[in-house]
Tab-separated table of C-alpha atoms in Angstrom:
chain	number	residue	atom	x	y	z
A	9	MET	CA	7.497	-13.363	23.176
A	10	GLN	CA	10.691	-14.209	21.293
A	11	ALA	CA	10.185	-11.150	19.076
A	12	MET	CA	9.884	-8.973	22.189
A	13	VAL	CA	13.118	-10.367	23.629
A	14	LEU	CA	14.954	-9.657	20.377
A	15	PHE	CA	13.489	-6.146	20.235
A	16	THR	CA	14.554	-5.422	23.826
A	17	GLU	CA	18.091	-6.622	23.131
A	18	TRP	CA	18.226	-4.528	19.966
A	19	LEU	CA	17.036	-1.457	21.916
A	20	ALA	CA	19.783	-1.931	24.496
A	21	GLN	CA	22.412	-2.055	21.745
A	22	ALA	CA	20.905	1.041	20.128
A	23	LEU	CA	21.058	2.923	23.447
A	24	GLU	CA	24.796	2.324	23.588
A	25	ALA	CA	25.158	4.160	20.279
A	26	LEU	CA	23.591	7.311	21.754
A	27	SER	CA	25.797	9.982	23.285
A	28	SER	CA	24.958	10.976	26.864
A	29	VAL	CA	26.019	14.568	26.068
A	30	ASP	CA	23.452	14.809	23.282
A	31	PRO	CA	21.024	17.657	24.199
A	32	PHE	CA	18.139	15.306	23.390
A	33	TYR	CA	19.516	12.438	25.489
A	34	ALA	CA	17.002	12.906	28.335
A	35	ASP	CA	14.071	12.573	25.903
A	36	ARG	CA	15.755	9.594	24.245
A	37	LEU	CA	16.177	7.880	27.615
A	38	VAL	CA	12.512	8.430	28.543
A	39	ALA	CA	11.498	6.902	25.206
A	40	PHE	CA	13.867	3.955	25.760
A	41	LYS	CA	12.305	3.152	29.144
A	42	LYS	CA	8.821	3.372	27.655
A	43	LEU	CA	9.775	0.946	24.870
A	44	GLN	CA	11.088	-1.555	27.420
A	45	ASN	CA	7.634	-1.809	28.960
A	46	THR	CA	6.217	-5.153	27.796
A	47	ALA	CA	2.636	-4.011	28.454
A	48	PHE	CA	3.135	-0.972	26.206
A	49	ILE	CA	4.346	-3.160	23.340
A	50	GLU	CA	1.570	-5.705	23.851
A	51	ASP	CA	-1.031	-2.933	23.642
A	52	GLN	CA	0.368	-1.996	20.233
A	53	LYS	CA	-0.760	-5.262	18.672
A	54	GLU	CA	-4.349	-4.028	18.588
A	55	HIS	CA	-3.227	-1.171	16.313
A	56	TYR	CA	-1.073	-3.375	14.069
A	57	LYS	CA	-3.323	-6.231	13.014
A	58	HIS	CA	-3.156	-6.282	9.244
A	59	ILE	CA	0.540	-5.572	8.942
A	60	PRO	CA	1.516	-7.387	12.145
A	61	LEU	CA	3.700	-5.531	14.621
A	62	ALA	CA	6.078	-8.506	14.849
A	63	GLU	CA	6.650	-8.325	11.084
A	64	ILE	CA	7.501	-4.610	11.190
A	65	LEU	CA	9.753	-4.986	14.244
A	66	LYS	CA	11.562	-7.857	12.555
A	67	GLN	CA	12.317	-5.625	9.575
A	68	CYS	CA	13.377	-2.784	11.878
A	69	THR	CA	15.727	-4.922	13.996
A	70	SER	CA	17.165	-7.058	11.184
A	71	LYS	CA	20.282	-4.867	11.211
A	72	SER	CA	22.096	-3.314	14.161
A	73	TYR	CA	21.427	0.364	14.735
A	74	HIS	CA	24.100	3.012	14.818
A	75	ILE	CA	24.126	6.765	14.426
A	76	SER	CA	26.447	7.499	11.556
A	77	ARG	CA	27.557	11.000	10.701
A	78	PRO	CA	28.411	10.544	7.030
A	79	ILE	CA	29.690	13.456	5.028
A	80	ILE	CA	26.615	14.669	3.213
A	81	GLU	CA	28.659	15.425	0.083
A	82	LYS	CA	29.441	11.708	-0.180
A	83	LEU	CA	25.764	10.890	0.089
A	84	SER	CA	25.050	13.435	-2.625
A	85	GLN	CA	27.612	11.745	-4.857
A	86	GLU	CA	25.912	8.430	-4.120
A	87	VAL	CA	22.657	9.864	-5.420
A	88	GLY	CA	24.260	11.414	-8.499
A	89	MET	CA	22.127	13.028	-11.147
A	90	LYS	CA	18.528	12.490	-10.115
A	91	ASP	CA	15.300	13.022	-11.982
A	92	THR	CA	12.743	15.449	-10.644
A	93	PHE	CA	9.326	13.889	-10.043
A	94	CYS	CA	7.516	16.597	-11.985
A	95	GLU	CA	8.594	18.881	-14.798
A	96	TRP	CA	7.938	22.188	-13.119
A	97	ASN	CA	9.508	25.554	-13.706
A	98	PRO	CA	12.287	25.728	-11.064
A	99	SER	CA	11.278	29.316	-10.277
A	100	LYS	CA	7.960	28.023	-8.976
A	101	LYS	CA	9.302	25.752	-6.262
A	102	GLU	CA	11.696	25.618	-3.344
A	103	THR	CA	13.237	22.133	-3.031
A	104	PHE	CA	14.804	20.798	0.157
A	105	THR	CA	16.417	17.429	-0.542
A	106	PHE	CA	17.180	14.905	2.185
A	107	VAL	CA	19.453	11.936	1.506
A	108	ASN	CA	18.936	9.137	4.039
A	109	GLY	CA	17.309	11.640	6.383
A	110	LEU	CA	20.081	14.265	6.168
A	111	TRP	CA	19.590	17.620	4.457
A	112	SER	CA	21.763	17.956	1.358
A	113	GLN	CA	22.134	21.598	0.363
A	114	ALA	CA	24.060	20.495	-2.715
A	115	GLN	CA	21.044	18.553	-3.987
A	116	SER	CA	18.539	21.223	-2.929
A	117	SER	CA	17.444	24.260	-4.886
A	118	PHE	CA	16.144	27.152	-2.813
A	119	ASP	CA	16.606	30.864	-2.235
A	120	ASN	CA	18.666	31.050	0.960
A	121	THR	CA	18.077	34.806	1.190
A	122	CYS	CA	14.330	34.311	1.628
A	123	ARG	CA	13.226	35.148	5.165
A	124	ASP	CA	9.676	33.849	4.732
A	125	VAL	CA	10.757	30.190	4.507
A	126	GLN	CA	13.728	28.887	6.488
A	127	LEU	CA	15.063	25.383	7.110
A	128	ARG	CA	17.595	24.919	9.920
A	129	ARG	CA	19.203	22.036	11.714
A	130	LEU	CA	17.975	22.132	15.294
A	131	GLY	CA	21.454	21.261	16.584
A	132	ASP	CA	22.784	24.525	15.100
A	133	LEU	CA	20.471	26.616	17.282
A	134	SER	CA	21.169	27.729	20.843
A	135	LEU	CA	20.008	25.384	23.591
A	136	ALA	CA	17.282	27.877	24.529
A	137	ALA	CA	16.037	27.968	20.938
A	138	GLN	CA	16.137	24.173	20.743
A	139	LYS	CA	14.056	23.826	23.902
A	140	GLU	CA	11.547	26.389	22.632
A	141	ALA	CA	11.160	24.554	19.326
A	142	LEU	CA	10.766	21.186	21.036
A	143	SER	CA	8.511	22.227	23.896
A	144	SER	CA	5.512	22.842	21.660
A	145	CYS	CA	5.631	19.364	20.126
A	146	MET	CA	6.897	17.153	22.951
A	147	SER	CA	3.627	17.471	24.878
A	148	ASP	CA	1.867	15.955	21.861
A	149	LEU	CA	4.464	13.271	21.181
A	150	ALA	CA	5.286	12.249	24.759
A	151	SER	CA	1.753	10.979	25.299
A	152	SER	CA	1.682	9.106	21.994
A	153	ASP	CA	0.429	5.541	22.131
A	154	ASP	CA	2.403	4.522	19.031
A	155	VAL	CA	5.575	2.491	19.343
A	156	PHE	CA	7.232	3.990	16.254
A	157	THR	CA	6.646	7.578	17.312
A	158	THR	CA	8.377	6.705	20.579
A	159	LEU	CA	11.125	4.884	18.681
A	160	GLY	CA	11.591	7.946	16.461
A	161	ILE	CA	12.064	10.177	19.520
A	162	MET	CA	14.721	7.813	20.798
A	163	LEU	CA	16.653	7.184	17.582
A	164	SER	CA	16.271	10.260	15.362
A	165	HIS	CA	19.529	11.142	13.593
A	166	GLU	CA	18.889	14.829	13.090
A	167	THR	CA	15.992	17.145	13.860
A	168	TYR	CA	15.216	19.956	11.421
A	169	LEU	CA	13.052	23.048	11.868
A	170	LEU	CA	11.171	24.357	8.828
A	171	GLU	CA	9.445	27.673	9.481
A	172	VAL	CA	7.054	29.761	7.416
A	173	ALA	CA	6.958	33.252	8.907
A	174	ASP	CA	3.855	35.025	10.203
A	175	TYR	CA	1.685	36.591	7.490
A	176	ALA	CA	3.834	34.996	4.763
A	177	GLN	CA	2.313	33.733	1.521
A	178	PRO	CA	5.173	32.148	-0.417
A	179	ASN	CA	4.508	32.151	-4.149
A	180	LYS	CA	6.509	28.955	-4.556
A	181	THR	CA	5.576	25.401	-3.690
A	182	ILE	CA	7.864	23.893	-1.041
A	183	VAL	CA	9.121	20.438	-2.036
A	184	ILE	CA	10.587	18.141	0.633
A	185	GLU	CA	12.314	15.393	-1.316
A	186	HIS	CA	13.483	12.251	0.497
A	187	ILE	CA	15.924	9.943	-1.301
A	188	ILE	CA	16.879	6.601	0.250
A	189	THR	CA	20.079	4.913	-0.966
A	190	GLU	CA	21.647	1.464	-0.692
A	191	SER	CA	23.903	2.496	2.191
A	192	ALA	CA	21.022	3.173	4.588
A	193	ALA	CA	19.993	0.534	7.129
A	194	HIS	CA	17.931	2.798	9.395
A	195	VAL	CA	16.673	6.219	8.351
A	196	VAL	CA	15.052	8.196	11.171
A	197	PRO	CA	14.188	11.711	9.919
A	198	ARG	CA	12.556	14.201	12.248
A	199	LEU	CA	11.009	17.495	11.156
A	200	ILE	CA	9.268	20.258	13.081
A	201	LEU	CA	7.149	22.332	10.707
A	202	LYS	CA	5.859	25.693	11.943
A	203	ILE	CA	3.295	27.600	9.883
A	204	GLY	CA	3.034	31.171	11.144
A	205	LYS	CA	0.015	33.286	11.961
A	206	GLU	CA	-2.205	34.063	8.952
A	207	SER	CA	0.378	32.500	6.625
A	208	GLN	CA	-0.255	30.104	3.726
A	209	ALA	CA	1.963	27.359	2.358
A	210	THR	CA	1.827	24.405	-0.031
A	211	ILE	CA	4.210	21.517	0.646
A	212	ILE	CA	4.889	18.349	-1.330
A	213	GLU	CA	6.728	15.553	0.477
A	214	ASN	CA	8.054	13.080	-2.071
A	215	TRP	CA	9.600	9.701	-1.144
A	216	CYS	CA	11.765	7.795	-3.595
A	217	SER	CA	14.661	5.332	-3.622
A	218	LYS	CA	17.763	5.045	-5.751
A	219	SER	CA	17.368	1.271	-6.009
A	220	ASN	CA	14.442	-1.104	-6.387
A	221	ASP	CA	16.104	-3.634	-4.100
A	222	LEU	CA	16.502	-1.806	-0.798
A	223	HIS	CA	16.046	-3.331	2.637
A	224	SER	CA	16.130	-0.058	4.562
A	225	PHE	CA	13.761	0.755	7.391
A	226	VAL	CA	12.482	4.334	7.465
A	227	ASN	CA	10.794	5.724	10.566
A	228	ASN	CA	9.752	9.300	9.791
A	229	LEU	CA	8.392	11.743	12.365
A	230	THR	CA	6.877	15.105	11.389
A	231	HIS	CA	5.215	17.516	13.806
A	232	ILE	CA	3.190	20.329	12.231
A	233	GLN	CA	2.208	23.426	14.168
A	234	LEU	CA	-0.465	25.600	12.572
A	235	ALA	CA	-0.756	29.010	14.216
A	236	GLU	CA	-3.956	31.047	14.299
A	237	GLY	CA	-5.291	31.599	10.800
A	238	GLY	CA	-2.537	29.519	9.202
A	239	HIS	CA	-3.291	27.504	6.062
A	240	LEU	CA	-1.294	24.469	4.968
A	241	ALA	CA	-1.821	22.147	1.997
A	242	TYR	CA	0.460	19.139	2.530
A	243	HIS	CA	0.913	16.300	0.022
A	244	THR	CA	2.681	13.023	0.830
A	245	LEU	CA	3.650	11.046	-2.274
A	246	TYR	CA	4.741	7.425	-2.767
A	247	THR	CA	4.715	7.066	-6.522
A	248	GLU	CA	8.038	5.466	-7.471
A	249	ASP	CA	7.561	1.847	-6.293
A	250	PRO	CA	10.041	2.202	-3.411
A	251	SER	CA	11.287	-1.061	-1.946
A	252	PHE	CA	12.074	0.206	1.544
A	253	HIS	CA	9.816	-0.371	4.544
A	254	GLN	CA	8.412	2.709	6.244
A	255	VAL	CA	6.364	4.007	9.131
A	256	ASN	CA	5.414	7.654	8.562
A	257	ASN	CA	4.170	9.500	11.656
A	258	ILE	CA	2.601	12.907	11.051
A	259	TYR	CA	1.129	15.003	13.869
A	260	CYS	CA	-0.695	18.277	13.249
A	261	ASN	CA	-1.663	20.738	15.987
A	262	GLN	CA	-4.187	23.365	14.843
A	263	LYS	CA	-5.103	26.698	16.426
A	264	ASP	CA	-8.109	28.999	15.867
A	265	HIS	CA	-9.256	29.561	12.273
A	266	SER	CA	-6.473	27.388	10.843
A	267	THR	CA	-6.870	25.049	7.857
A	268	PHE	CA	-4.980	21.814	7.275
A	269	VAL	CA	-5.436	19.943	3.984
A	270	HIS	CA	-3.512	16.674	3.706
A	271	HIS	CA	-3.248	14.356	0.695
A	272	THR	CA	-1.649	10.895	0.693
A	273	TYR	CA	-0.969	9.064	-2.581
A	274	ALA	CA	0.568	5.591	-2.432
A	275	PHE	CA	1.075	3.914	-5.810
A	276	GLY	CA	3.789	1.562	-4.599
A	277	ALA	CA	5.243	0.451	-1.287
A	278	ALA	CA	6.908	-2.703	-0.006
A	279	MET	CA	5.327	-1.832	3.338
A	280	LEU	CA	3.938	1.511	4.449
A	281	ARG	CA	2.226	2.414	7.677
A	282	MET	CA	0.790	5.948	7.638
A	283	ASN	CA	-0.029	7.294	11.098
A	284	LEU	CA	-1.748	10.675	10.834
A	285	THR	CA	-3.015	12.436	13.942
A	286	VAL	CA	-4.732	15.823	13.755
A	287	GLN	CA	-5.443	17.660	16.988
A	288	ILE	CA	-7.857	20.540	16.526
A	289	LYS	CA	-7.082	22.775	19.482
A	290	GLY	CA	-8.805	25.898	18.221
A	291	SER	CA	-12.297	27.013	17.263
A	292	HIS	CA	-13.386	27.489	13.637
A	293	ALA	CA	-10.533	25.245	12.463
A	294	THR	CA	-10.777	22.928	9.443
A	295	ALA	CA	-9.024	19.638	8.588
A	296	MET	CA	-9.555	18.027	5.178
A	297	LEU	CA	-7.817	14.668	4.739
A	298	TYR	CA	-7.688	12.735	1.455
A	299	GLY	CA	-5.919	9.565	0.402
A	300	LEU	CA	-5.622	7.225	-2.588
A	301	TYR	CA	-3.726	3.945	-2.511
A	302	ASN	CA	-3.348	1.766	-5.600
A	303	LEU	CA	-1.562	-1.478	-4.811
A	304	GLY	CA	-0.444	-4.588	-6.644
A	305	SER	CA	1.924	-7.539	-6.231
A	306	LYS	CA	2.590	-8.064	-2.487
A	307	GLU	CA	2.501	-4.404	-1.494
A	308	LYS	CA	1.112	-3.416	1.890
A	309	VAL	CA	-0.307	-0.050	2.953
A	310	ASP	CA	-1.962	0.575	6.318
A	311	HIS	CA	-3.585	3.911	7.225
A	312	ARG	CA	-4.353	4.895	10.802
A	313	ILE	CA	-6.039	8.288	10.852
A	314	GLN	CA	-7.155	10.126	13.993
A	315	VAL	CA	-8.865	13.511	14.206
A	316	ILE	CA	-9.328	14.864	17.720
A	317	HIS	CA	-11.720	17.800	18.157
A	318	SER	CA	-11.330	19.586	21.490
A	319	HIS	CA	-12.771	23.033	20.623
A	320	PRO	CA	-16.164	24.157	19.260
A	321	HIS	CA	-17.132	25.196	15.731
A	322	SER	CA	-14.654	23.015	13.870
A	323	LEU	CA	-14.901	20.897	10.717
A	324	SER	CA	-13.095	17.743	9.585
A	325	LYS	CA	-13.472	15.464	6.595
A	326	GLN	CA	-11.730	12.181	5.821
A	327	HIS	CA	-12.073	10.560	2.389
A	328	TYR	CA	-9.773	7.674	1.449
A	329	LYS	CA	-9.994	5.270	-1.486
A	330	GLY	CA	-8.109	2.095	-2.336
A	331	ILE	CA	-7.622	-0.069	-5.447
A	332	LEU	CA	-6.080	-3.449	-4.653
A	333	GLY	CA	-4.740	-6.088	-7.012
A	334	GLY	CA	-2.256	-8.948	-6.882
A	335	GLN	CA	-1.668	-10.212	-3.348
A	336	SER	CA	-1.680	-6.740	-1.835
A	337	ILE	CA	-3.026	-5.777	1.577
A	338	GLY	CA	-4.723	-2.475	2.313
A	339	SER	CA	-6.119	-1.227	5.587
A	340	PHE	CA	-7.930	1.884	6.792
A	341	ASN	CA	-8.493	2.587	10.489
A	342	GLY	CA	-10.114	6.000	10.875
A	343	LYS	CA	-11.201	7.598	14.111
A	344	ILE	CA	-13.073	10.787	14.984
A	345	TYR	CA	-12.876	11.817	18.639
A	346	LEU	CA	-14.905	14.679	20.086
A	347	THR	CA	-14.371	15.973	23.619
A	348	PRO	CA	-17.257	17.545	25.588
A	349	GLU	CA	-15.919	20.994	24.574
A	350	ALA	CA	-16.252	20.245	20.845
A	351	GLN	CA	-19.810	21.527	20.423
A	352	LYS	CA	-21.072	22.704	17.007
A	353	THR	CA	-18.587	20.373	15.294
A	354	ASN	CA	-19.089	18.736	11.903
A	355	ALA	CA	-16.965	15.638	11.234
A	356	TYR	CA	-17.216	13.197	8.342
A	357	GLN	CA	-15.352	10.040	7.388
A	358	THR	CA	-15.560	7.834	4.273
A	359	ASN	CA	-13.461	4.920	3.014
A	360	ASN	CA	-14.112	3.118	-0.277
A	361	ALA	CA	-12.103	0.243	-1.724
A	362	ILE	CA	-12.263	-1.840	-4.887
A	363	VAL	CA	-10.591	-5.258	-4.819
A	364	VAL	CA	-9.696	-6.459	-8.329
A	365	SER	CA	-7.925	-9.694	-7.355
A	366	ASP	CA	-9.146	-12.739	-5.441
A	367	GLN	CA	-5.824	-12.780	-3.549
A	368	ALA	CA	-5.908	-9.140	-2.424
A	369	ASN	CA	-7.343	-8.117	0.943
A	370	HIS	CA	-8.710	-4.901	2.366
A	371	PHE	CA	-9.649	-4.196	5.978
A	372	VAL	CA	-11.550	-1.208	7.310
A	373	LYS	CA	-12.451	-0.007	10.800
A	374	PRO	CA	-14.314	3.340	10.996
A	375	GLN	CA	-14.743	4.735	14.513
A	376	LEU	CA	-16.653	7.561	16.178
A	377	GLU	CA	-16.133	8.496	19.816
A	378	ILE	CA	-18.338	11.441	20.728
A	379	TYR	CA	-18.755	13.190	24.087
A	380	ALA	CA	-20.527	16.321	22.782
A	381	ASP	CA	-24.252	16.449	22.018
A	382	ASP	CA	-24.606	19.342	19.542
A	383	VAL	CA	-22.626	17.924	16.614
A	384	LYS	CA	-22.978	16.345	13.164
A	385	CYS	CA	-20.813	13.268	12.608
A	386	THR	CA	-21.000	10.489	10.019
A	387	HIS	CA	-18.846	7.605	8.859
A	388	GLY	CA	-19.170	5.058	6.093
A	389	ALA	CA	-17.143	2.365	4.380
A	390	THR	CA	-17.541	0.150	1.310
A	391	VAL	CA	-15.417	-2.714	0.004
A	392	GLY	CA	-16.285	-4.568	-3.176
A	393	GLN	CA	-15.534	-5.318	-6.795
A	394	LEU	CA	-16.257	-3.336	-9.939
A	395	ASP	CA	-19.931	-2.834	-10.721
A	396	THR	CA	-20.907	-5.541	-13.240
A	397	GLU	CA	-23.751	-3.432	-14.633
A	398	GLN	CA	-21.407	-0.549	-15.377
A	399	LEU	CA	-18.963	-2.952	-17.030
A	400	LEU	CA	-21.719	-4.446	-19.144
A	401	TYR	CA	-22.948	-0.984	-20.159
A	402	LEU	CA	-19.486	0.020	-21.418
A	403	GLN	CA	-19.028	-3.276	-23.241
A	404	THR	CA	-22.356	-2.875	-25.036
A	405	ARG	CA	-20.961	0.429	-26.311
A	406	GLY	CA	-18.086	-1.404	-27.972
A	407	ILE	CA	-15.459	-0.903	-25.272
A	408	PRO	CA	-13.384	-4.061	-24.606
A	409	GLU	CA	-13.612	-5.427	-21.068
A	410	PRO	CA	-9.979	-4.644	-20.042
A	411	LEU	CA	-10.352	-1.023	-21.148
A	412	ALA	CA	-13.779	-0.762	-19.537
A	413	LYS	CA	-12.348	-1.928	-16.213
A	414	ARG	CA	-9.511	0.568	-16.434
A	415	LEU	CA	-11.879	3.446	-17.235
A	416	LEU	CA	-14.028	2.637	-14.204
A	417	LEU	CA	-10.977	2.435	-11.937
A	418	GLU	CA	-9.665	5.732	-13.342
A	419	ALA	CA	-12.958	7.434	-12.520
A	420	PHE	CA	-12.918	5.880	-9.046
A	421	GLY	CA	-9.439	7.240	-8.263
A	422	MET	CA	-9.911	10.619	-9.912
A	423	GLU	CA	-12.455	11.660	-7.276
A	424	ILE	CA	-9.556	11.933	-4.831
A	425	ILE	CA	-7.004	13.332	-7.291
A	426	ASP	CA	-9.466	16.080	-8.253
A	427	GLN	CA	-9.127	17.472	-4.718
A	428	VAL	CA	-5.555	18.574	-5.532
A	429	ALA	CA	-5.406	22.310	-6.223
A	430	LEU	CA	-2.123	22.316	-8.209
A	431	PRO	CA	-2.839	21.536	-11.904
A	432	GLU	CA	0.694	20.237	-12.562
A	433	LEU	CA	0.565	17.909	-9.586
A	434	LYS	CA	-2.930	16.735	-10.483
A	435	SER	CA	-1.744	15.841	-13.987
A	436	TYR	CA	1.311	14.039	-12.603
A	437	LEU	CA	-0.803	11.966	-10.199
A	438	PHE	CA	-3.249	11.029	-12.939
A	439	ASP	CA	-0.372	9.778	-15.105
A	440	LYS	CA	0.962	7.740	-12.179
A	441	LEU	CA	-2.495	6.281	-11.533
A	442	ILE	CA	-2.782	5.182	-15.180
A	443	ALA	CA	0.705	3.651	-15.136
A	444	LYS	CA	-0.137	1.682	-11.990
A	445	LEU	CA	-3.496	0.450	-13.296
A	446	VAL	CA	-1.792	-0.939	-16.402
A	447	LYS	CA	0.295	-3.208	-14.129
A	448	LEU	CA	-2.667	-4.642	-12.199
């Protein structure tokens, strides 16, 4: 109860920092009133068991909130010369860099004459264009049952619109690079991503920090709109041992014949909550969701995945794996929901975890909720330790036990990494997996 009182007081102070002439103020006010509802917050506790809601709210409210409008050039200077996360040919990628949630053109590298891929600040558009961009996603977000999605609507600093034009097939990978610096207390990015009709795109979202001793709270909100026949491969990477705390909310709305492939790789996180919701609102649509989390020390990663089928002849697959050492905590809560209209649907869900430390914990909750009768749906989950027979077999072949364990864990994780279509990215992730396993 005390935590709720503190949260309510913090919300009231945050509301005072919002401008009533802001074009998004009405939506912010609706979100504020929803967050003041004690019953709404209490209901959240069921969804935040393993990384308790009170713990996350305490981190969020530990510093007062204010909307700062820093000069982005100063933030770019704060970042300085940064290393790219993968040695790729610059001609093969378009990089949009965000520093503390704000787009830094100085740090980015992209062809601003390209009409197929455009990134714009929503506030720079006409009010009519802003309303059009928001209308398609607000119906999804307004009914959200997640406290941090609602909080993101209320407190977002800037909203950006990234569009891939109809029938476009960019020959470059789009990199969305997020850098968090020491000066950030609250980072609340918001992105609307529109993939046009019959278009194809590959996006890599990379999160990193300038310091290993940050106490920032990041509440990211991304809404993806996949038009008819659109294809998107989206990769979310946490590979640099960031010390900030984050809730990452990703919503995807799919139309007929669209394909959404999402990969999550978490090889380090002080605390990460990944909320991924896919709404299949078209027939013959496909969603393929993969994740690998390799944790040590006191790291915490919590996945909450929902796939909602509301049209016939669709396919979804969830496959997530975890390797947990130290005193880490991992959690997977996956749900498949089929409405009565979702006939002829195939939906599959699998979660596997290996716990390599007596002090590490993993929790899993697979769920099926089906209201259609002509479907194929399965779910399965396993949690355990390395297979002793496999270890013994390798040791009898002259392989020392530590190396044998690492080889088995490599093979376990590579099943997910092998789903990546980009060879350079696959190689990078394998190297990061090896580097993390050495630390366990």
